[in-house]
Amino acid sequence: MMAKTWCHLLNISYMGLSGTIPPQLGNLSFLVSLDFSFNLFTGVLPQQLSFLHRLKFISFGVNKLSGGMMLWLGYLPKLEHLSLRNNNFTGFIPSSVSNLTNLQFLDFSSNSLQGDIPQELGRLQNLKNLYMEYNHLSGHIPSSIFNMSAPKAIAFTGNELVGSLPSDMCSYLPLLQGIHLSSNKLSGEIPSNLSECSQLQLISLSYNSFSGQVPREIGNLNFLHTLYLGGNNLNGVIPFEIGNLQNLAQFGIERNQITGTIPPSIFNISSLQVLLLNQNHLSGSFPKYMGNLTKLKQLDILNNKLTGGLPINLDHGLPAIEVLVNLRPVSEF
């Protein structure tokens, strides 16, 4: 007697398909993985999908789906991966998502979601990647988010979030590699204990309302390759310790109230590709030689109070580079 075999995976991604999602999918109770991403599907996700209790993977990302967020998403107990990014979903994030205790990847980015981020998301102790960028989310970032030990990436860029970051935000995030919070309405000081997230590779806090000084402890993040702090209300000097970041490729602190001189240590970071210091109150002379910055592609120091001439090797020994400067002759002072 021939045994029955079942297909556990349904992948029709990148096929240019259109129309609506058929509710009959809910009858395929054997499915473990469902991938309809990168198509042109419209309409709502049918509630019948809640019958698929074996599902571990769902992706409807990059379609034209709409409607409110589905309460039934919280009734898929084995789900590990959930992506609904780049659609037209509206409404609030249901707290029932916190029932998905096996979830490791959650992406609701680039929709039209609104309201608060549910405090209950902190129950997702297996969550490694949390993406909710480019929505209309408001309120504070729940403190419970910073108490999860598993996240490698937390991303809320491009929302309307307010409030400050907890001073101990890195006390319980030993695996965090990327914190993406740019283009919100966050305020307060940048926590000095960011250095306790020792695996950080990317810090993006630009275009908020952060104030105070740049913590010197950031210089202890040996794996950091991207540091974006531009468009805030930061003051004080650029810490000399930034020069310790020998893997740093992109450093932006433009459009702040930074004073003092540019630390010479920055010009010893051989990995640096982008350096944005424009629209601050930096003073002193610009170095005559930047021999170690052989990978530099973009340099912007416009609208400061720097003096002197351009480094002699900007045209010799460095790659093609976009340079925006307006250095003042020393005689002007």
Coordinates of C-alpha atoms in Angstrom, one line a residue, residues 1-330:
M1 CA 0.0 0.0 0.0
M2 CA 1.4 3.4 -1.0
A3 CA 1.8 5.9 1.8
K4 CA 0.4 9.4 1.4
T5 CA 2.9 12.2 1.2
W6 CA 2.1 15.8 1.9
C7 CA 3.8 19.0 0.9
H8 CA 4.5 21.1 4.0
L9 CA 5.9 24.1 2.1
L10 CA 4.0 26.5 -0.1
N11 CA 6.2 29.1 -1.8
I12 CA 4.9 31.3 -4.6
S13 CA 7.1 34.3 -3.9
Y14 CA 8.4 36.5 -6.7
M15 CA 5.9 35.4 -9.3
G16 CA 4.0 38.6 -10.0
L17 CA 0.7 37.1 -8.9
S18 CA -2.3 39.3 -8.2
G19 CA -5.8 38.9 -6.8
T20 CA -6.9 38.0 -3.3
I21 CA -5.7 35.4 -0.9
P22 CA -8.1 32.4 -1.1
P23 CA -9.7 31.4 2.2
Q24 CA -9.5 27.8 1.2
L25 CA -5.8 28.0 2.2
G26 CA -7.1 27.4 5.7
N27 CA -7.9 23.8 4.7
L28 CA -4.3 22.9 4.2
S29 CA -3.7 22.0 7.8
F30 CA -0.4 20.2 7.0
L31 CA 1.3 23.4 6.0
V32 CA 4.4 24.4 7.9
S33 CA 5.6 27.3 5.7
L34 CA 3.6 29.8 3.7
D35 CA 5.5 32.3 1.5
F36 CA 3.5 34.7 -0.7
S37 CA 6.0 37.6 -0.6
F38 CA 6.9 39.9 -3.5
N39 CA 3.7 39.6 -5.4
L40 CA 0.7 41.9 -6.1
F41 CA -1.9 40.4 -3.9
T42 CA -4.7 42.8 -2.6
G43 CA -7.5 42.6 -0.1
V44 CA -7.3 41.2 3.4
L45 CA -5.8 38.1 4.9
P46 CA -8.6 35.6 5.4
Q47 CA -9.4 34.5 9.0
Q48 CA -9.3 30.9 7.9
L49 CA -5.5 31.0 8.0
S50 CA -5.8 30.8 11.8
F51 CA -6.7 27.1 11.3
L52 CA -3.1 26.4 10.2
H53 CA -1.7 25.5 13.6
R54 CA 1.4 23.8 12.2
L55 CA 2.7 27.0 10.6
K56 CA 6.2 28.0 11.6
F57 CA 6.8 30.5 8.7
I58 CA 4.5 33.2 7.2
S59 CA 5.6 35.8 4.8
F60 CA 3.2 38.1 2.9
G61 CA 5.7 40.9 2.7
V62 CA 5.8 43.3 -0.3
N63 CA 2.3 43.0 -1.6
K64 CA -0.7 45.3 -1.6
L65 CA -2.7 43.8 1.2
S66 CA -4.8 46.0 3.4
G67 CA -7.2 46.0 6.3
G68 CA -6.7 46.0 10.0
M69 CA -4.2 43.8 11.8
M70 CA -5.6 40.4 12.5
L71 CA -6.3 39.3 16.1
W72 CA -6.1 35.7 15.0
L73 CA -2.3 36.0 14.4
G74 CA -1.9 35.2 18.0
Y75 CA -3.4 31.8 17.6
L76 CA -0.6 30.1 15.6
P77 CA 1.3 28.6 18.5
K78 CA 4.3 27.2 16.5
L79 CA 5.0 30.4 14.5
E80 CA 8.7 31.4 14.4
H81 CA 8.8 33.8 11.4
L82 CA 6.1 36.4 10.6
S83 CA 6.6 39.1 7.9
L84 CA 3.9 41.4 6.7
R85 CA 6.2 44.3 5.7
N86 CA 5.6 46.6 2.8
N87 CA 1.8 46.4 2.5
N88 CA -1.1 48.7 3.4
F89 CA -2.2 47.3 6.8
T90 CA -3.8 49.8 9.2
G91 CA -5.0 49.9 12.8
F92 CA -3.3 48.8 15.9
I93 CA -0.8 46.0 16.7
P94 CA -2.8 43.4 18.5
S95 CA -1.5 42.4 21.9
S96 CA -2.4 38.8 21.0
V97 CA 0.9 38.7 19.0
S98 CA 2.6 38.2 22.4
N99 CA 1.1 34.7 22.5
L100 CA 3.5 33.6 19.8
T101 CA 6.2 32.5 22.3
N102 CA 8.2 30.7 19.7
L103 CA 8.5 33.8 17.4
Q104 CA 12.1 34.7 16.4
F105 CA 11.4 37.1 13.5
L106 CA 8.7 39.8 13.4
D107 CA 8.5 42.4 10.6
F108 CA 5.6 44.8 10.3
S109 CA 7.6 47.6 8.6
S110 CA 6.3 49.9 5.9
N111 CA 2.6 49.8 6.6
S112 CA 0.2 52.3 8.1
L113 CA 0.0 51.0 11.6
Q114 CA -0.8 53.4 14.4
G115 CA -1.1 53.6 18.2
D116 CA 1.2 52.2 20.9
I117 CA 3.6 49.4 20.7
P118 CA 2.0 46.7 23.0
Q119 CA 3.9 46.3 26.3
E120 CA 3.1 42.6 26.0
L121 CA 5.6 42.2 23.2
G122 CA 8.2 41.8 26.0
R123 CA 6.9 38.3 26.5
L124 CA 8.5 37.2 23.3
Q125 CA 11.7 35.9 24.9
N126 CA 12.8 34.1 21.8
L127 CA 12.5 37.1 19.5
K128 CA 15.8 37.8 17.7
N129 CA 14.6 40.4 15.1
L130 CA 12.0 43.1 15.7
Y131 CA 11.2 45.4 12.7
M132 CA 8.4 48.0 12.9
E133 CA 9.9 50.7 10.8
Y134 CA 8.1 53.3 8.8
N135 CA 4.6 53.2 10.3
H136 CA 2.7 55.8 12.4
L137 CA 3.4 54.3 15.8
S138 CA 3.3 56.7 18.7
G139 CA 3.8 56.7 22.5
H140 CA 6.8 55.4 24.3
I141 CA 8.9 52.3 23.5
P142 CA 7.8 49.8 26.1
S143 CA 10.4 49.1 28.8
S144 CA 9.7 45.4 28.3
I145 CA 11.3 45.6 24.9
F146 CA 14.7 46.2 26.6
N147 CA 14.2 43.3 29.0
M148 CA 14.3 40.7 26.3
S149 CA 17.6 38.8 26.1
A150 CA 17.4 37.4 22.6
P151 CA 17.1 40.4 20.2
K152 CA 19.9 41.0 17.7
A153 CA 18.0 43.9 15.9
I154 CA 15.4 46.3 17.2
A155 CA 14.1 48.7 14.5
F156 CA 11.5 51.4 15.0
T157 CA 12.9 54.0 12.5
G158 CA 10.4 56.4 10.9
N159 CA 7.6 56.5 13.4
E160 CA 6.3 59.1 15.9
L161 CA 7.7 57.6 19.1
V162 CA 8.4 59.9 22.1
G163 CA 10.1 59.7 25.5
S164 CA 13.6 58.8 26.4
L165 CA 15.7 55.6 26.4
P166 CA 16.1 53.8 29.7
S167 CA 19.5 54.5 31.3
D168 CA 20.0 50.7 31.7
M169 CA 18.7 49.8 28.2
C170 CA 21.6 47.5 27.5
S171 CA 21.6 45.6 30.8
Y172 CA 19.6 42.8 29.4
L173 CA 20.5 42.8 25.6
P174 CA 23.8 40.9 25.4
L175 CA 23.2 39.9 21.7
L176 CA 22.0 43.2 20.3
Q177 CA 23.8 44.1 17.0
G178 CA 21.6 46.9 15.6
I179 CA 19.4 49.6 17.2
H180 CA 17.4 51.5 14.6
L181 CA 15.5 54.5 16.1
S182 CA 16.1 57.3 13.7
S183 CA 13.4 59.8 12.6
N184 CA 11.2 59.7 15.6
K185 CA 10.5 62.2 18.4
L186 CA 12.7 60.6 21.1
S187 CA 14.4 62.9 23.6
G188 CA 16.6 62.7 26.7
E189 CA 20.3 61.7 26.8
I190 CA 21.9 58.8 25.0
P191 CA 22.4 56.1 27.6
S192 CA 26.1 55.6 28.5
N193 CA 25.4 51.9 29.1
L194 CA 25.1 51.4 25.3
S195 CA 28.6 50.0 25.7
E196 CA 27.2 47.0 27.6
C197 CA 25.6 45.9 24.3
S198 CA 29.1 44.8 23.4
Q199 CA 28.0 43.1 20.1
L200 CA 26.6 46.4 18.6
Q201 CA 27.5 46.9 15.0
L202 CA 25.0 49.7 14.2
I203 CA 23.6 52.6 16.2
S204 CA 21.1 54.8 14.4
L205 CA 19.6 57.6 16.6
S206 CA 19.6 60.4 14.1
Y207 CA 16.9 63.0 13.6
N208 CA 15.3 62.9 17.0
S209 CA 15.6 65.3 19.9
F210 CA 18.3 63.7 21.9
S211 CA 20.3 66.1 24.1
G212 CA 23.4 66.0 26.3
Q213 CA 26.8 64.8 25.3
V214 CA 27.9 61.8 23.2
P215 CA 28.9 59.1 25.8
R216 CA 32.6 58.3 25.7
E217 CA 31.7 54.7 26.5
I218 CA 30.6 54.2 22.8
G219 CA 34.4 54.0 22.1
N220 CA 34.4 50.6 23.7
L221 CA 32.1 49.0 21.0
N222 CA 34.7 47.2 19.0
F223 CA 32.4 45.8 16.4
L224 CA 30.6 49.1 15.6
H225 CA 30.6 50.0 11.9
T226 CA 27.8 52.6 11.7
L227 CA 27.1 55.4 14.1
Y228 CA 24.4 57.9 13.1
L229 CA 23.7 60.7 15.7
G230 CA 22.9 63.6 13.3
G231 CA 19.9 65.9 13.6
N232 CA 19.6 66.1 17.3
N233 CA 20.4 68.6 20.1
L234 CA 23.7 67.1 21.2
N235 CA 26.3 69.3 22.7
G236 CA 29.8 69.0 24.1
V237 CA 32.8 67.6 22.1
I238 CA 33.3 64.6 19.9
P239 CA 34.8 62.0 22.3
F240 CA 38.4 61.2 21.6
E241 CA 37.4 57.6 22.2
I242 CA 35.6 57.5 18.9
G243 CA 39.0 56.9 17.4
N244 CA 39.1 53.5 19.1
L245 CA 36.4 52.2 16.7
Q246 CA 38.7 50.7 14.2
N247 CA 35.8 49.0 12.3
L248 CA 33.8 52.2 12.0
A249 CA 32.7 52.8 8.3
Q250 CA 30.0 55.5 8.7
F251 CA 30.0 58.3 11.3
G252 CA 27.4 61.1 11.2
I253 CA 26.9 63.7 13.9
E254 CA 25.8 66.5 11.6
R255 CA 23.2 69.2 12.6
N256 CA 23.9 69.3 16.3
Q257 CA 25.5 71.7 18.7
I258 CA 28.9 70.0 18.9
T259 CA 31.9 72.2 19.9
G260 CA 35.6 71.9 20.3
T261 CA 38.0 70.4 17.7
I262 CA 37.8 67.3 15.6
P263 CA 39.7 64.6 17.5
P264 CA 42.9 63.6 15.6
S265 CA 42.1 60.0 16.4
I266 CA 39.2 60.0 13.9
F267 CA 41.7 60.4 11.1
N268 CA 43.3 57.1 12.1
I269 CA 40.2 55.0 11.4
S270 CA 41.3 53.3 8.2
S271 CA 37.9 51.8 7.7
L272 CA 36.0 55.1 7.6
Q273 CA 34.0 55.7 4.4
V274 CA 31.5 58.4 5.5
L275 CA 32.2 61.3 7.8
L276 CA 29.4 63.9 8.4
L277 CA 30.3 66.7 10.8
N278 CA 28.5 69.6 9.1
Q279 CA 26.3 72.2 10.8
N280 CA 27.9 72.2 14.2
H281 CA 30.2 74.6 16.1
L282 CA 33.5 72.8 15.5
S283 CA 36.6 75.0 15.6
G284 CA 40.3 74.6 15.2
S285 CA 42.3 73.7 12.1
F286 CA 41.6 70.8 9.7
P287 CA 44.4 68.3 9.5
K288 CA 46.8 68.8 6.6
Y289 CA 47.1 65.1 5.9
M290 CA 44.5 62.3 6.1
G291 CA 46.7 59.4 4.9
N292 CA 44.9 56.7 6.9
L293 CA 41.5 57.5 5.4
T294 CA 42.1 55.6 2.2
K295 CA 38.5 54.4 2.0
L296 CA 36.8 57.7 2.6
K297 CA 34.0 58.4 0.0
Q298 CA 32.1 61.3 1.6
L299 CA 33.3 64.1 3.8
D300 CA 31.0 67.0 4.9
I301 CA 32.3 69.7 7.3
L302 CA 30.2 72.6 6.0
N303 CA 29.0 75.3 8.4
N304 CA 31.4 75.0 11.2
K305 CA 34.2 77.3 12.4
L306 CA 37.1 75.3 11.1
T307 CA 40.2 77.0 9.7
G308 CA 43.1 76.2 7.4
G309 CA 43.2 74.6 4.0
L310 CA 42.2 71.3 2.5
P311 CA 44.3 68.2 3.3
I312 CA 47.0 67.9 0.7
N313 CA 46.1 64.3 -0.1
L314 CA 42.4 64.8 -0.9
D315 CA 43.3 64.7 -4.6
H316 CA 46.3 62.4 -4.3
G317 CA 46.2 59.0 -2.6
L318 CA 42.5 59.0 -1.7
P319 CA 39.7 57.4 -3.8
A320 CA 37.0 59.4 -5.6
I321 CA 35.4 61.4 -2.8
E322 CA 32.5 63.8 -2.3
V323 CA 33.9 66.7 -0.3
L324 CA 31.8 69.5 1.1
V325 CA 33.8 72.1 3.0
N326 CA 34.0 75.8 3.7
L327 CA 37.2 76.2 5.7
R328 CA 38.0 79.8 6.7
P329 CA 41.5 81.3 6.4
V330 CA 43.2 81.8 9.7

